[in-house]
Amino acid sequence: MFDRFFSLFSHDIGIDLGTANTLIWVGGKGIAIREPSVVAMHKKTKKMIAIGTEAKKMVGKTPATIKTVRPLRGGIISDFDAATAMISHYIQKVHEVGNILSISLARPKVVIGIPSSVTEVERRAVWEAALTSGARQAFLIEEPMAAAIGEDISVFSPTGVMVVDIGGGTTEIAVISLGGIVVNRSLRLAGDDMDEAILHYIRLRHGLILGERTAENLKIEIGSAYEESAKRKTKSEKQERGEKMAVVRGRDIETGLPRSLRVTEVEVREALSPVISQIIEAIADVLEESPPELTSDILEHGVLLTGGGSMLPGLDHLIVERIKIPVIRSLDPLTSVIRGTGKVLEDESLLKRVRVTGGLQ
């Protein structure tokens, strides 16, 4: 009875609670919110000052009284209070379009995507954060499964499907067949580690300390995983091609003064190489562990590459070259998981079949 009552004033919500970005799907409307997973709060009072885009603008620029927090690290909740405040903020924001009564009685049913190999304690933390934020029901779904459903892949067929979801904090690699995950690997290595690799490389090679946002922008602007023109060997040909470059500003280690530096795409690719190699090795390991029949299916249909990290130019070519297996890139990799949660949210029977159990629901 109460469930039906609250449903009159609430929109059911799907959440892709990512390390880098949080996306919200509203039943019947689609993706309503797409914000960075960052919270700015007062150090002493713990009062939330800004959430999402406004909070990200403050990263690295706050006074001593304010700190910026990323509630999730490695795909799991690292700051429960900040995560709860962020989810609660978005739930209220979704219902702001209605009247005051709908905001005060907003108790939505929530479906949240989580990494495939989180522990029971980590699952419970996400589940409790959703309920504490005001959800009347909370269901969890594994991100590789959500991504496959979001890409309209038939997850209940006997044909094996391999999904590689490279996010901000984790890389999810899973082989799916007959509605379940047969083999999976959750790698705590993804987009954030690529940024760290660039910071480390520039510091060691050029003696310049950069900020996190600068490294991320460098990766987006000129980052790549594979040299498209590998056959071009002469320097003149590379100059004709117009090698990408970017100017970054940071603090010189020796003098402590500001300094500008011109960085090339070759240097960024060299910095990213160790992280990308580990991801590709993990993909190869999952393929080795997969049953032969499913490996045959994957070889025939290819690997689905999705997630924000998959947007790195040339990554698909490098995977093909190293593992000798076809790769299919998602047309909209940033929204695969959230579209999957939306489809699960709108289909009760599908939710019952793919939700994570274990005493939470």
Short mmCIF file of C-alpha atoms in Angstrom, two decimals:
data_model
loop_
_atom_site.label_atom_id
_atom_site.label_comp_id
_atom_site.label_asym_id
_atom_site.label_seq_id
_atom_site.Cartn_x
_atom_site.Cartn_y
_atom_site.Cartn_z
CA MET A 1 0.00 0.00 0.00
CA PHE A 2 2.73 2.50 1.02
CA ASP A 3 4.82 1.49 -1.99
CA ARG A 4 1.94 2.38 -4.31
CA PHE A 5 1.34 5.65 -2.41
CA PHE A 6 4.94 6.88 -2.73
CA SER A 7 5.07 5.81 -6.39
CA LEU A 8 2.39 8.43 -7.13
CA PHE A 9 4.85 11.19 -6.17
CA SER A 10 8.14 9.63 -7.33
CA HIS A 11 9.93 8.92 -10.59
CA ASP A 12 11.74 5.58 -10.66
CA ILE A 13 15.45 6.21 -11.08
CA GLY A 14 18.43 4.37 -12.58
CA ILE A 15 21.88 5.42 -11.35
CA ASP A 16 25.29 4.85 -12.89
CA LEU A 17 27.33 5.68 -9.79
CA GLY A 18 30.71 6.14 -11.42
CA THR A 19 34.08 7.12 -10.00
CA ALA A 20 34.37 10.02 -12.46
CA ASN A 21 30.75 10.81 -13.38
CA THR A 22 27.27 10.05 -12.06
CA LEU A 23 24.41 9.64 -14.53
CA ILE A 24 20.73 9.51 -13.60
CA TRP A 25 18.00 7.86 -15.66
CA VAL A 26 14.42 8.91 -14.93
CA GLY A 27 11.65 6.46 -15.82
CA GLY A 28 9.76 7.60 -18.91
CA LYS A 29 12.13 10.51 -19.57
CA GLY A 30 15.61 9.08 -20.16
CA ILE A 31 18.93 10.52 -18.98
CA ALA A 32 18.14 13.56 -16.83
CA ILE A 33 21.42 14.25 -15.03
CA ARG A 34 25.06 13.85 -16.04
CA GLU A 35 27.42 15.33 -13.46
CA PRO A 36 30.97 14.72 -12.15
CA SER A 37 31.12 12.59 -8.98
CA VAL A 38 32.61 15.36 -6.85
CA VAL A 39 31.38 16.96 -3.62
CA ALA A 40 32.70 20.15 -2.00
CA MET A 41 32.17 20.45 1.75
CA HIS A 42 33.18 22.53 4.74
CA LYS A 43 35.90 20.72 6.70
CA LYS A 44 34.58 21.43 10.20
CA THR A 45 30.80 21.51 9.79
CA LYS A 46 30.70 18.89 6.98
CA LYS A 47 28.11 21.09 5.26
CA MET A 48 27.80 20.43 1.52
CA ILE A 49 28.79 23.54 -0.45
CA ALA A 50 28.59 22.24 -4.01
CA ILE A 51 27.89 18.95 -5.82
CA GLY A 52 28.71 17.87 -9.36
CA THR A 53 29.95 20.35 -11.98
CA GLU A 54 30.25 23.27 -9.54
CA ALA A 55 32.28 21.13 -7.13
CA LYS A 56 34.63 19.93 -9.90
CA LYS A 57 35.45 23.55 -10.77
CA MET A 58 36.77 23.90 -7.21
CA VAL A 59 39.21 20.95 -7.37
CA GLY A 60 42.73 22.14 -6.54
CA LYS A 61 41.55 25.69 -5.86
CA THR A 62 39.87 25.51 -2.43
CA PRO A 63 40.89 27.45 0.71
CA ALA A 64 41.86 25.63 3.92
CA THR A 65 38.26 25.57 5.21
CA ILE A 66 36.83 23.73 2.17
CA LYS A 67 37.72 20.33 0.75
CA THR A 68 36.65 18.58 -2.44
CA VAL A 69 35.81 14.89 -2.11
CA ARG A 70 35.28 12.15 -4.64
CA PRO A 71 32.79 9.86 -2.86
CA LEU A 72 33.81 6.86 -4.97
CA ARG A 73 37.25 5.40 -5.53
CA GLY A 74 37.90 2.34 -7.64
CA GLY A 75 34.19 2.00 -8.34
CA ILE A 76 33.24 1.67 -4.65
CA ILE A 77 32.08 4.13 -2.00
CA SER A 78 35.04 5.60 -0.10
CA ASP A 79 33.09 8.36 1.70
CA PHE A 80 29.64 7.16 2.77
CA ASP A 81 28.35 10.57 3.96
CA ALA A 82 29.42 12.35 0.77
CA ALA A 83 27.96 9.58 -1.43
CA THR A 84 24.66 9.70 0.47
CA ALA A 85 24.50 13.49 0.16
CA MET A 86 25.24 13.30 -3.57
CA ILE A 87 22.58 10.65 -4.30
CA SER A 88 20.04 12.48 -2.12
CA HIS A 89 20.80 15.74 -3.96
CA TYR A 90 20.15 14.15 -7.35
CA ILE A 91 16.95 12.44 -6.19
CA GLN A 92 15.61 15.80 -5.01
CA LYS A 93 16.83 17.49 -8.19
CA VAL A 94 14.90 15.01 -10.35
CA HIS A 95 11.69 15.84 -8.45
CA GLU A 96 12.15 19.62 -8.46
CA VAL A 97 10.07 19.88 -11.61
CA GLY A 98 7.03 18.85 -9.61
CA ASN A 99 5.39 20.63 -6.71
CA ILE A 100 6.62 20.89 -3.11
CA LEU A 101 4.56 17.84 -2.10
CA SER A 102 6.25 15.63 -4.69
CA ILE A 103 9.70 16.75 -3.47
CA SER A 104 8.88 16.03 0.16
CA LEU A 105 7.36 12.62 -0.68
CA ALA A 106 10.00 11.59 -3.24
CA ARG A 107 10.69 7.93 -2.44
CA PRO A 108 11.72 6.41 -5.78
CA LYS A 109 12.60 2.86 -6.72
CA VAL A 110 16.29 2.91 -7.59
CA VAL A 111 18.47 0.61 -9.73
CA ILE A 112 22.23 1.14 -9.36
CA GLY A 113 25.07 -0.26 -11.47
CA ILE A 114 28.01 -1.66 -9.46
CA PRO A 115 31.36 -3.32 -10.38
CA SER A 116 31.05 -7.07 -10.91
CA SER A 117 33.55 -8.21 -8.28
CA VAL A 118 32.74 -5.98 -5.30
CA THR A 119 32.52 -7.62 -1.89
CA GLU A 120 29.31 -8.13 0.09
CA VAL A 121 30.31 -5.24 2.38
CA GLU A 122 30.85 -2.92 -0.59
CA ARG A 123 27.50 -3.94 -2.10
CA ARG A 124 25.75 -3.22 1.19
CA ALA A 125 27.40 0.21 1.39
CA VAL A 126 25.93 1.18 -2.01
CA TRP A 127 22.54 -0.31 -1.12
CA GLU A 128 22.38 1.47 2.25
CA ALA A 129 23.54 4.77 0.70
CA ALA A 130 20.58 4.62 -1.73
CA LEU A 131 18.07 3.85 1.05
CA THR A 132 19.54 6.54 3.33
CA SER A 133 19.23 9.00 0.44
CA GLY A 134 15.47 8.45 0.29
CA ALA A 135 14.89 5.48 -2.02
CA ARG A 136 11.96 3.23 -1.06
CA GLN A 137 13.59 0.28 -2.83
CA ALA A 138 17.14 -0.22 -4.06
CA PHE A 139 18.33 -2.87 -6.51
CA LEU A 140 21.87 -3.53 -7.70
CA ILE A 141 22.94 -4.70 -11.14
CA GLU A 142 26.46 -5.54 -12.29
CA GLU A 143 27.89 -2.96 -14.67
CA PRO A 144 28.98 -5.35 -17.47
CA MET A 145 25.46 -6.81 -17.53
CA ALA A 146 23.92 -3.31 -17.55
CA ALA A 147 26.27 -2.22 -20.36
CA ALA A 148 25.33 -5.26 -22.48
CA ILE A 149 21.61 -4.63 -21.94
CA GLY A 150 22.12 -0.95 -22.73
CA GLU A 151 23.73 -1.90 -26.05
CA ASP A 152 20.72 -4.11 -26.94
CA ILE A 153 22.70 -7.35 -26.66
CA SER A 154 20.64 -10.48 -26.02
CA VAL A 155 22.15 -11.47 -22.65
CA PHE A 156 19.89 -14.54 -22.24
CA SER A 157 20.96 -16.27 -25.44
CA PRO A 158 23.46 -19.18 -25.32
CA THR A 159 25.87 -17.14 -27.44
CA GLY A 160 28.85 -15.83 -25.47
CA VAL A 161 29.33 -12.06 -25.31
CA MET A 162 32.42 -10.27 -24.01
CA VAL A 163 32.08 -6.76 -22.54
CA VAL A 164 35.01 -4.48 -21.68
CA ASP A 165 33.84 -1.39 -19.78
CA ILE A 166 36.68 1.07 -19.06
CA GLY A 167 35.40 3.63 -16.60
CA GLY A 168 37.04 6.20 -14.35
CA GLY A 169 37.99 3.92 -11.45
CA THR A 170 37.55 0.37 -12.73
CA THR A 171 37.81 -1.66 -15.90
CA GLU A 172 35.09 -4.29 -16.02
CA ILE A 173 35.79 -7.32 -18.21
CA ALA A 174 33.12 -10.01 -18.38
CA VAL A 175 31.93 -12.89 -20.53
CA ILE A 176 28.13 -13.13 -20.46
CA SER A 177 25.97 -16.08 -21.50
CA LEU A 178 22.43 -17.29 -20.64
CA GLY A 179 21.68 -14.28 -18.45
CA GLY A 180 24.72 -14.57 -16.20
CA ILE A 181 28.41 -13.67 -15.99
CA VAL A 182 30.52 -16.76 -16.71
CA VAL A 183 33.99 -15.23 -16.27
CA ASN A 184 34.81 -11.74 -15.09
CA ARG A 185 37.64 -9.54 -13.94
CA SER A 186 37.24 -6.18 -12.21
CA LEU A 187 40.46 -4.25 -12.59
CA ARG A 188 41.06 -1.26 -10.30
CA LEU A 189 42.83 0.42 -13.18
CA ALA A 190 41.08 2.80 -15.58
CA GLY A 191 40.74 6.45 -16.62
CA ASP A 192 41.98 7.92 -13.31
CA ASP A 193 45.12 5.80 -13.50
CA MET A 194 45.74 7.09 -17.01
CA ASP A 195 45.68 10.64 -15.61
CA GLU A 196 48.07 9.60 -12.82
CA ALA A 197 50.41 8.01 -15.37
CA ILE A 198 50.57 11.31 -17.30
CA LEU A 199 51.28 13.26 -14.08
CA HIS A 200 54.06 10.84 -13.13
CA TYR A 201 55.59 10.86 -16.62
CA ILE A 202 55.69 14.68 -16.93
CA ARG A 203 57.13 14.98 -13.41
CA LEU A 204 59.93 12.47 -14.04
CA ARG A 205 60.82 13.50 -17.58
CA HIS A 206 60.34 17.27 -17.46
CA GLY A 207 60.44 18.10 -13.73
CA LEU A 208 57.01 19.75 -13.87
CA ILE A 209 54.17 19.19 -11.42
CA LEU A 210 50.72 19.32 -13.01
CA GLY A 211 47.22 19.31 -11.53
CA GLU A 212 44.75 16.43 -11.98
CA ARG A 213 42.45 18.42 -14.27
CA THR A 214 45.38 19.45 -16.48
CA ALA A 215 46.43 15.82 -16.90
CA GLU A 216 42.86 14.79 -17.72
CA ASN A 217 42.53 17.55 -20.33
CA LEU A 218 45.86 16.49 -21.84
CA LYS A 219 44.61 12.91 -22.17
CA ILE A 220 41.37 14.07 -23.82
CA GLU A 221 43.02 16.55 -26.20
CA ILE A 222 46.02 14.62 -27.54
CA GLY A 223 45.94 11.19 -25.84
CA SER A 224 46.02 8.02 -27.94
CA ALA A 225 46.82 4.35 -27.54
CA TYR A 226 48.04 3.49 -31.01
CA GLU A 227 50.03 5.32 -33.67
CA GLU A 228 47.71 5.31 -36.65
CA SER A 229 50.54 6.13 -39.05
CA ALA A 230 52.92 3.43 -37.84
CA LYS A 231 53.96 2.69 -41.44
CA ARG A 232 55.24 6.25 -41.90
CA LYS A 233 58.84 6.06 -40.80
CA THR A 234 60.44 9.32 -41.95
CA LYS A 235 60.53 12.43 -39.82
CA SER A 236 59.40 14.62 -42.72
CA GLU A 237 56.25 12.54 -43.19
CA LYS A 238 55.41 12.88 -39.51
CA GLN A 239 55.90 16.65 -39.74
CA GLU A 240 53.63 16.79 -42.79
CA ARG A 241 51.01 14.83 -40.92
CA GLY A 242 51.04 17.47 -38.19
CA GLU A 243 51.78 15.81 -34.86
CA LYS A 244 49.41 16.94 -32.12
CA MET A 245 50.80 19.07 -29.35
CA ALA A 246 49.46 20.87 -26.30
CA VAL A 247 50.86 23.51 -23.97
CA VAL A 248 50.47 22.79 -20.24
CA ARG A 249 51.31 24.94 -17.25
CA GLY A 250 52.50 23.72 -13.89
CA ARG A 251 55.08 24.22 -11.13
CA ASP A 252 58.76 23.58 -11.74
CA ILE A 253 60.18 21.10 -9.19
CA GLU A 254 63.60 22.83 -8.95
CA THR A 255 62.60 26.49 -8.80
CA GLY A 256 59.05 26.17 -7.45
CA LEU A 257 57.95 28.74 -10.04
CA PRO A 258 55.27 28.43 -12.74
CA ARG A 259 56.46 27.08 -16.09
CA SER A 260 54.91 26.23 -19.44
CA LEU A 261 55.70 23.06 -21.37
CA ARG A 262 54.91 21.82 -24.85
CA VAL A 263 53.82 18.16 -24.72
CA THR A 264 53.48 15.94 -27.82
CA GLU A 265 51.01 13.12 -28.46
CA VAL A 266 53.95 10.68 -28.62
CA GLU A 267 54.87 11.54 -25.02
CA VAL A 268 51.29 11.13 -23.82
CA ARG A 269 51.01 7.79 -25.63
CA GLU A 270 54.27 6.67 -23.99
CA ALA A 271 52.93 7.72 -20.57
CA LEU A 272 49.67 5.82 -21.07
CA SER A 273 51.32 2.67 -22.43
CA PRO A 274 51.87 0.81 -19.09
CA VAL A 275 48.25 1.28 -17.98
CA ILE A 276 46.82 0.25 -21.34
CA SER A 277 49.09 -2.81 -21.48
CA GLN A 278 47.78 -4.01 -18.11
CA ILE A 279 44.18 -3.63 -19.30
CA ILE A 280 44.90 -5.61 -22.47
CA GLU A 281 46.67 -8.32 -20.44
CA ALA A 282 43.58 -8.61 -18.22
CA ILE A 283 41.38 -9.01 -21.32
CA ALA A 284 43.68 -11.80 -22.54
CA ASP A 285 43.51 -13.48 -19.10
CA VAL A 286 39.69 -13.50 -19.13
CA LEU A 287 39.74 -15.01 -22.63
CA GLU A 288 42.09 -17.74 -21.37
CA GLU A 289 39.73 -18.57 -18.50
CA SER A 290 36.64 -18.68 -20.74
CA PRO A 291 35.20 -22.03 -21.90
CA PRO A 292 36.27 -22.89 -25.49
CA GLU A 293 32.70 -22.73 -26.85
CA LEU A 294 32.27 -19.18 -25.56
CA THR A 295 35.73 -18.18 -26.84
CA SER A 296 34.61 -19.32 -30.28
CA ASP A 297 31.51 -17.08 -30.04
CA ILE A 298 33.61 -14.09 -28.97
CA LEU A 299 36.04 -14.64 -31.85
CA GLU A 300 33.08 -14.65 -34.25
CA HIS A 301 31.13 -11.69 -32.83
CA GLY A 302 33.92 -9.59 -31.29
CA VAL A 303 34.43 -7.75 -28.00
CA LEU A 304 32.16 -4.87 -27.01
CA LEU A 305 34.33 -1.92 -25.91
CA THR A 306 32.51 0.72 -23.87
CA GLY A 307 32.96 3.20 -21.01
CA GLY A 308 34.61 6.64 -21.03
CA GLY A 309 38.13 5.19 -21.16
CA SER A 310 37.31 3.35 -24.39
CA MET A 311 37.10 6.72 -26.17
CA LEU A 312 40.90 6.91 -26.21
CA PRO A 313 41.79 6.99 -29.94
CA GLY A 314 43.42 3.83 -31.28
CA LEU A 315 42.60 1.64 -28.28
CA ASP A 316 40.48 -0.74 -30.37
CA HIS A 317 43.29 -1.08 -32.96
CA LEU A 318 45.82 -1.89 -30.24
CA ILE A 319 43.57 -4.59 -28.74
CA VAL A 320 43.08 -6.14 -32.19
CA GLU A 321 46.84 -6.09 -32.82
CA ARG A 322 47.78 -7.59 -29.44
CA ILE A 323 45.01 -10.19 -28.95
CA LYS A 324 43.98 -10.86 -32.57
CA ILE A 325 40.26 -10.60 -31.83
CA PRO A 326 37.69 -8.23 -33.39
CA VAL A 327 36.56 -5.21 -31.35
CA ILE A 328 33.25 -3.35 -31.61
CA ARG A 329 33.20 0.16 -30.14
CA SER A 330 30.01 1.47 -28.57
CA LEU A 331 28.55 4.46 -30.39
CA ASP A 332 27.77 6.13 -27.06
CA PRO A 333 30.18 4.54 -24.55
CA LEU A 334 29.51 7.00 -21.72
CA THR A 335 25.85 5.98 -21.43
CA SER A 336 25.89 2.19 -21.97
CA VAL A 337 25.49 1.35 -18.27
CA ILE A 338 22.86 4.00 -17.53
CA ARG A 339 20.80 2.97 -20.57
CA GLY A 340 20.96 -0.59 -19.28
CA THR A 341 19.69 0.42 -15.83
CA GLY A 342 16.88 2.32 -17.54
CA LYS A 343 15.77 -0.74 -19.49
CA VAL A 344 15.92 -2.91 -16.37
CA LEU A 345 13.96 -0.28 -14.45
CA GLU A 346 11.14 -0.38 -16.99
CA ASP A 347 10.95 -4.19 -17.17
CA GLU A 348 10.13 -5.83 -13.83
CA SER A 349 10.73 -9.37 -15.11
CA LEU A 350 14.16 -8.38 -16.48
CA LEU A 351 15.06 -6.79 -13.15
CA LYS A 352 14.24 -9.99 -11.28
CA ARG A 353 16.50 -12.01 -13.57
CA VAL A 354 19.61 -9.80 -13.61
CA ARG A 355 19.64 -8.06 -10.21
CA VAL A 356 22.40 -8.88 -7.73
CA THR A 357 21.11 -11.00 -4.85
CA GLY A 358 22.72 -11.82 -1.54
CA GLY A 359 20.33 -10.67 1.13
CA LEU A 360 20.13 -7.05 0.01
CA GLN A 361 16.77 -7.05 -1.80
#
